[in-house]
Structure formats: structure tokens, C-alpha cells
Coordinates of C-alpha atoms in Angstrom, one line a residue:
M1132 CA 143.9 96.2 75.2
Q1133 CA 142.2 92.8 75.2
N1134 CA 144.3 89.7 75.9
I1135 CA 144.0 87.0 73.3
K1136 CA 145.2 83.5 74.1
I1137 CA 146.5 81.4 71.2
R1138 CA 147.6 77.8 71.6
L1139 CA 148.9 75.1 69.3
A1140 CA 146.6 72.3 68.1
S1141 CA 148.8 69.8 69.9
E1142 CA 148.1 71.6 73.2
R1143 CA 144.4 71.6 73.0
V1144 CA 142.5 70.2 76.0
S1145 CA 140.2 67.2 75.3
T1146 CA 136.7 67.9 76.7
S1147 CA 135.5 64.3 76.6
L1148 CA 134.6 62.8 80.0
T1149 CA 134.2 59.3 78.6
F1150 CA 137.7 58.9 77.1
G1151 CA 139.4 55.7 78.3
E1152 CA 136.5 54.8 80.6
E1153 CA 134.9 51.4 80.8
G1154 CA 131.4 51.3 79.4
A1155 CA 131.9 54.3 77.2
P1156 CA 129.8 54.1 73.9
Q1157 CA 131.7 52.9 70.9
L1158 CA 131.9 55.4 68.1
F1159 CA 131.6 54.2 64.5
T1160 CA 132.7 56.2 61.4
P1161 CA 131.2 56.2 57.9
G1162 CA 132.2 53.0 56.1
E1163 CA 133.3 51.1 59.3
T1164 CA 132.1 47.6 59.6
I1165 CA 129.5 47.1 62.4
T1166 CA 128.9 43.4 62.2
D1167 CA 128.9 40.4 59.7
N1168 CA 125.9 38.7 61.4
Q1169 CA 123.4 37.7 58.7
R1170 CA 120.5 37.8 61.1
V1171 CA 120.5 41.6 61.8
M1172 CA 118.4 44.1 59.9
S1173 CA 119.7 47.4 58.6
G1174 CA 118.3 50.5 60.1
H1175 CA 118.8 54.3 59.8
G1176 CA 122.5 55.2 59.5
T1177 CA 123.6 51.8 58.1
Y1178 CA 123.9 50.0 54.8
M1179 CA 124.8 46.6 53.5
D1180 CA 128.2 46.3 51.7
E1181 CA 127.8 45.8 47.9
E1182 CA 130.6 43.3 47.6
N1183 CA 129.7 41.3 50.7
K1184 CA 126.0 41.4 51.4
D1185 CA 126.5 39.9 54.9
V1186 CA 128.5 42.9 56.2
L1187 CA 126.7 45.8 57.8
K1188 CA 128.5 49.2 57.7
A1189 CA 127.8 52.6 59.2
S1190 CA 126.9 55.5 56.8
V1191 CA 127.1 58.2 59.4
A1192 CA 129.4 58.9 62.4
G1193 CA 127.7 58.0 65.7
T1194 CA 126.8 55.3 68.2
I1195 CA 124.9 52.1 67.8
E1196 CA 121.3 51.7 68.9
R1197 CA 120.0 48.1 68.8
V1198 CA 116.3 47.1 69.0
N1199 CA 116.1 43.3 68.9
Q1200 CA 117.7 42.5 65.5
L1201 CA 117.4 46.0 64.1
I1202 CA 120.6 48.1 64.2
C1203 CA 120.7 51.8 63.8
V1204 CA 123.5 54.4 64.1
R1205 CA 122.5 57.5 65.9
P1206 CA 124.5 60.4 64.4
I1207 CA 126.5 62.7 66.8
K1208 CA 125.4 65.9 65.0
C1209 CA 122.3 66.2 62.9
R1210 CA 119.4 68.4 62.2
Y1211 CA 116.4 68.4 64.6
M1212 CA 113.7 65.8 63.8
G1213 CA 110.6 67.0 65.5
E1214 CA 108.0 65.0 67.3
I1215 CA 104.5 65.9 68.4
G1216 CA 104.5 67.6 71.8
D1217 CA 108.1 68.9 71.6
V1218 CA 108.8 72.3 73.0
V1219 CA 110.8 74.4 70.5
V1220 CA 112.4 77.8 70.4
G1221 CA 112.5 79.4 66.9
R1222 CA 112.9 82.6 65.0
I1223 CA 110.3 84.1 62.6
T1224 CA 111.8 84.2 59.1
E1225 CA 108.8 85.2 56.9
V1226 CA 105.2 86.4 57.3
Q1227 CA 102.9 84.8 54.8
Q1228 CA 99.1 84.6 54.3
K1229 CA 97.5 83.3 57.5
R1230 CA 100.9 81.8 58.7
W1231 CA 104.4 82.6 59.8
K1232 CA 107.5 80.7 58.8
V1233 CA 109.7 79.7 61.7
D1234 CA 113.3 78.6 61.7
T1235 CA 113.4 75.8 64.3
N1236 CA 116.9 74.3 63.5
A1237 CA 115.2 71.6 61.4
R1238 CA 115.7 70.6 57.8
L1239 CA 112.7 72.7 56.7
D1240 CA 111.1 75.8 58.1
S1241 CA 108.2 75.2 60.5
V1242 CA 104.7 76.7 60.1
L1243 CA 102.8 78.7 62.7
L1244 CA 99.2 79.2 61.5
I1245 CA 97.3 82.3 62.7
S1246 CA 94.6 79.9 63.9
S1247 CA 97.1 78.2 66.1
V1248 CA 98.0 81.2 68.2
N1249 CA 96.2 82.9 71.1
L1250 CA 94.7 86.3 70.2
P1251 CA 95.8 89.2 72.4
G1252 CA 93.7 89.0 75.6
G1253 CA 93.0 85.3 75.1
E1254 CA 89.9 86.0 73.1
L1255 CA 88.3 82.9 71.6
R1256 CA 86.8 83.5 68.1
R1257 CA 87.3 82.8 64.4
R1258 CA 90.2 84.7 62.8
S1259 CA 89.0 87.5 60.5
A1260 CA 90.6 89.5 57.7
E1261 CA 91.5 92.2 60.2
D1262 CA 93.5 89.6 62.2
E1263 CA 95.5 88.8 59.0
Q1264 CA 96.3 92.4 58.5
M1265 CA 97.6 92.6 62.1
M1266 CA 99.8 89.6 61.8
R1267 CA 103.0 91.6 61.4
K1268 CA 102.1 93.6 64.6
Y1269 CA 101.8 90.3 66.5
L1270 CA 105.0 88.6 65.1
Q1271 CA 107.4 90.0 62.6
E1272 CA 110.7 88.8 61.0
G1273 CA 113.4 88.3 63.5
D1274 CA 111.2 87.7 66.5
L1275 CA 112.0 84.8 68.8
V1276 CA 109.1 82.6 69.9
S1277 CA 108.5 79.5 72.0
A1278 CA 106.0 77.0 70.8
E1279 CA 104.9 73.4 70.8
V1280 CA 104.9 71.0 67.9
Q1281 CA 101.3 70.2 67.0
S1282 CA 101.8 67.9 64.0
V1283 CA 104.4 66.7 61.5
F1284 CA 103.7 67.0 57.8
S1285 CA 104.6 64.3 55.3
D1286 CA 107.7 66.1 54.1
G1287 CA 109.0 66.3 57.6
S1288 CA 108.2 70.0 58.3
L1289 CA 106.5 70.9 61.5
S1290 CA 103.2 72.6 62.4
L1291 CA 103.5 74.7 65.6
H1292 CA 101.0 76.2 68.1
T1293 CA 101.2 78.7 70.9
R1294 CA 97.7 78.3 72.4
S1295 CA 99.0 78.2 76.0
L1296 CA 100.0 81.5 77.6
K1297 CA 103.4 80.0 78.5
Y1298 CA 104.3 80.1 74.8
G1299 CA 104.7 83.2 72.7
K1300 CA 107.1 86.0 71.9
L1301 CA 110.4 86.0 73.8
S1302 CA 111.6 89.3 75.2
Q1303 CA 115.1 89.9 76.8
G1304 CA 117.5 87.1 77.2
V1305 CA 120.3 85.1 75.6
L1306 CA 119.9 82.3 73.0
V1307 CA 122.3 79.4 73.1
K1308 CA 122.5 76.7 70.3
V1309 CA 123.5 73.2 71.4
P1310 CA 123.1 69.8 69.7
P1311 CA 119.5 68.6 70.0
S1312 CA 120.6 65.2 71.1
L1313 CA 121.9 66.6 74.3
I1314 CA 118.5 68.0 75.4
L1315 CA 116.9 65.5 77.8
R1316 CA 113.3 64.9 77.0
R1317 CA 111.1 65.6 80.0
K1318 CA 107.5 66.7 80.7
N1319 CA 108.5 70.2 81.6
H1320 CA 111.0 72.3 79.6
F1321 CA 110.3 75.6 81.4
H1322 CA 112.5 75.9 84.5
N1323 CA 112.9 78.7 87.1
L1324 CA 116.4 77.9 88.5
L1325 CA 117.3 78.4 92.1
C1326 CA 120.1 80.8 91.0
G1327 CA 117.6 83.4 90.1
A1328 CA 117.2 83.0 86.3
S1329 CA 114.9 80.9 84.1
V1330 CA 115.6 78.7 81.0
I1331 CA 113.6 77.2 78.2
L1332 CA 115.2 74.0 77.0
G1333 CA 113.9 73.6 73.4
N1334 CA 114.0 70.1 72.1
N1335 CA 115.4 71.5 68.9
G1336 CA 118.7 72.4 70.6
L1337 CA 117.9 76.1 71.2
V1338 CA 118.1 77.2 74.8
W1339 CA 116.7 80.5 76.0
I1340 CA 118.1 82.0 79.2
Y1341 CA 116.3 85.0 80.7
P1342 CA 115.8 86.8 84.0
T1343 CA 113.0 85.4 86.2
S1344 CA 110.1 87.8 86.3
P1345 CA 107.0 87.8 88.6
E1346 CA 104.0 86.1 87.2
D1347 CA 101.9 88.4 85.0
D1348 CA 98.2 87.5 85.0
S1349 CA 97.2 90.2 82.5
G1350 CA 96.5 87.5 79.9
V1351 CA 98.0 89.3 76.9
G1352 CA 98.2 86.1 74.8
G1353 CA 102.0 85.9 74.6
F1354 CA 102.6 88.8 72.3
T1355 CA 104.2 91.3 74.8
Q1356 CA 107.8 92.2 74.5
N1357 CA 109.2 94.8 76.9
L1358 CA 112.5 95.8 75.4
E1359 CA 112.7 99.1 77.4
Q1360 CA 112.9 97.2 80.7
V1361 CA 116.3 97.7 82.3
I1362 CA 117.9 94.4 83.4
D1363 CA 120.1 94.7 86.5
K1364 CA 123.8 94.1 86.3
E1365 CA 123.5 91.1 88.6
D1366 CA 120.9 89.5 86.4
R1367 CA 123.0 90.1 83.3
E1368 CA 126.1 88.5 85.0
R1369 CA 124.0 85.6 86.1
I1370 CA 122.6 85.0 82.6
A1371 CA 126.2 85.2 81.1
R1372 CA 127.4 82.7 83.7
L1373 CA 124.6 80.3 82.9
R1374 CA 125.3 80.7 79.2
N1375 CA 128.9 79.7 79.7
C1376 CA 127.9 76.8 82.0
V1377 CA 125.6 75.5 79.2
L1378 CA 128.5 75.6 76.8
A1379 CA 130.8 73.8 79.3
I1380 CA 128.2 71.0 79.8
T1381 CA 127.5 70.4 76.1
A1382 CA 131.2 70.5 75.2
S1383 CA 131.7 67.4 77.4
K1384 CA 128.6 65.8 75.9
L1385 CA 126.6 65.8 79.2
M1386 CA 122.8 65.8 79.0
L1387 CA 121.2 69.2 79.5
F1388 CA 118.3 69.5 82.0
D1389 CA 117.5 71.7 85.0
S1390 CA 119.6 69.9 87.6
S1391 CA 122.7 69.7 85.4
I1392 CA 122.5 73.4 84.7
Q1393 CA 122.0 74.3 88.4
Y1394 CA 124.9 72.1 89.5
A1395 CA 127.1 73.5 86.8
F1396 CA 126.2 77.1 87.9
E1397 CA 127.1 76.3 91.5
E1398 CA 130.4 74.6 90.6
S1399 CA 131.3 77.6 88.4
L1400 CA 131.2 80.1 91.2
N1401 CA 134.9 79.4 91.9
Y1402 CA 135.7 81.0 88.6
S1403 CA 135.0 84.3 86.9
I1404 CA 132.6 84.5 84.0
K1405 CA 135.5 85.1 81.6
E1406 CA 137.5 82.1 82.9
L1407 CA 134.6 79.8 82.1
L1408 CA 135.5 80.2 78.4
T1409 CA 138.9 78.5 78.8
P1410 CA 139.0 74.7 78.0
E1411 CA 140.6 73.7 81.3
V1412 CA 137.9 75.4 83.4
M1413 CA 135.1 74.1 81.1
L1414 CA 136.4 70.6 81.6
D1415 CA 136.7 71.1 85.4
V1416 CA 133.1 72.4 85.7
A1417 CA 131.7 69.6 83.6
F1418 CA 133.6 67.0 85.6
R1419 CA 132.3 68.3 88.9
T1420 CA 128.8 68.5 87.5
R1421 CA 128.9 64.9 86.4
H1422 CA 130.2 63.9 89.8
R1423 CA 127.3 65.6 91.6
L1424 CA 124.8 64.1 89.2
Q1425 CA 126.3 60.6 89.8
A1426 CA 126.3 61.1 93.6
Y1427 CA 122.6 62.2 93.5
K1428 CA 121.7 59.2 91.3
D1429 CA 123.5 56.8 93.7
S1430 CA 121.9 58.3 96.8

């Protein structure tokens, strides 16, 4: 029988690493007064009080961002707001005429046009009616894809493209959903970790963890998906450990990037994969990871 641990709410472990520390960001709740300075300007996440026009209040729960006299409140949890050049991981939700609808954890579904994907074999030509009939063979509902944001429409929806061979259909791996604000924006979001696995850190908060495979130069255009390949037990355990490490990092609100994931994986080797799901162990792994990141920053 499986052991199930149940604890009282009063005995829950706080996963915050900034509690009680000096320099920790101040958290504002909706309706809380930010300032009564008449010279400041109201930005996103703020509003002027109706009774007292000089009082600026927060409309969402989050931390303050100040640019000169402009004050904004950055929400703790929110939907993904895409920018051009972002790397995203999404799931195909619908096949339409000359396009696919993709769920990218945004307010609206994103669009992937057939003209914005590489044809199998990397062939460069205009898309024909035959290509439209083969769309469901390329990508169908439920498929996971990695892509890049090409443009942002006026209503906020995103237009994606997969013209590079590093983008395309995702095969075997594990998908982890984290807050998009915890993904550190960098030039490269595809990482082959030293532990023997690879990750795609989507700016939209979707992280794809998969076994590192040798480079394939066949040039298939990113539409291959080998589901019959047998993944070794060591690789599956490594992916499961990485998945739990990502959850431990994000539970303590640490930024997610290749170094933090690698450090967390190394610090988690003292525990079993199952133990990494307990709050005490998650907090310990996150604390040790932050200590190593701070030591590297100070060196």
C-alpha cells in the first residue's frame, strides 16, 4: 500500500527564502496604499483613489516597479504576455485552414501559420493545396511544439514560427508548468545539462525536460516524433529528479535558468526522488541552490 502523509495547515512549511530578510521586496495587496505623492504617475496594476485623488493604490497583488515617476505593480501570478523573439512551448489545440491554434499559456490561443514552418526535409517553396491537406499529418491536436514568437497581434495574441530546425514537434519527455515570471530571459533557452538531460525553458512558463540525444543531421524539418524509442531507466529517473528540482526551485520563487537547475540537481542527490516532493526537502534544496548561486556571483 502507498503511504500518504497528511499534515495540519498550521504545520505547513513556508517555502519562502526571503521571509524576514533585509532587502526583500515589499508585497502589496489589492486596495493597499502605495504612496500619496502627487508627482507620481499611475502605471499597470495601480489606480488613483476616487475619494482622495492624491493616493495611489494597488489593483493587483505584487511588487512595485518604478521607472522615474511611473509606478507599476508587477503581479505575482499572471498569464503570459508574449514578446517578439520569445521561445515558447505550446500544445496544438485546433487545426484550421492554413494554420494551427496553439495553447501557449497566454490569454488567447497563438497562431502557427503553415507558411511559418519548415517543410519536411527543409524544402524551400511556396505552400500548395497538397501541403494544406497534409497539415494534420505534420501536427495534430495534442502535439507539443517548441516555437518562437514572430509577431504580436493588436488583440494580444501571438504569431509563432518554427523555421529553425531546433524548433518543431516535441517527442518523449516531461512537461512542467511554472510561473512565467520565474523564467530568466536569456539569449539561449535550449540547454544540454551536465547531468545528462536537456531542457527547453519556455518564456511562457512551460518547461520541457527530455533525454539528451545525439545530433541528428537528417534535416527532417522538426516533424519527427519517435514514440517507440525505449528510454532507459536511468534517463527516466534523471528526468523525474530534474522535474522535482524545478518544482522545488519555483516553490521558493528562485529564477529558473540552466545553472540554477544544474545546482539544484547536484544538491538533490542526497535525497531520493520521492523525498524531493516533501516541503522540508524542497526548501533545503532551494536554500542550498541559492547559496551556490550567491557564492558563484560573489566569486
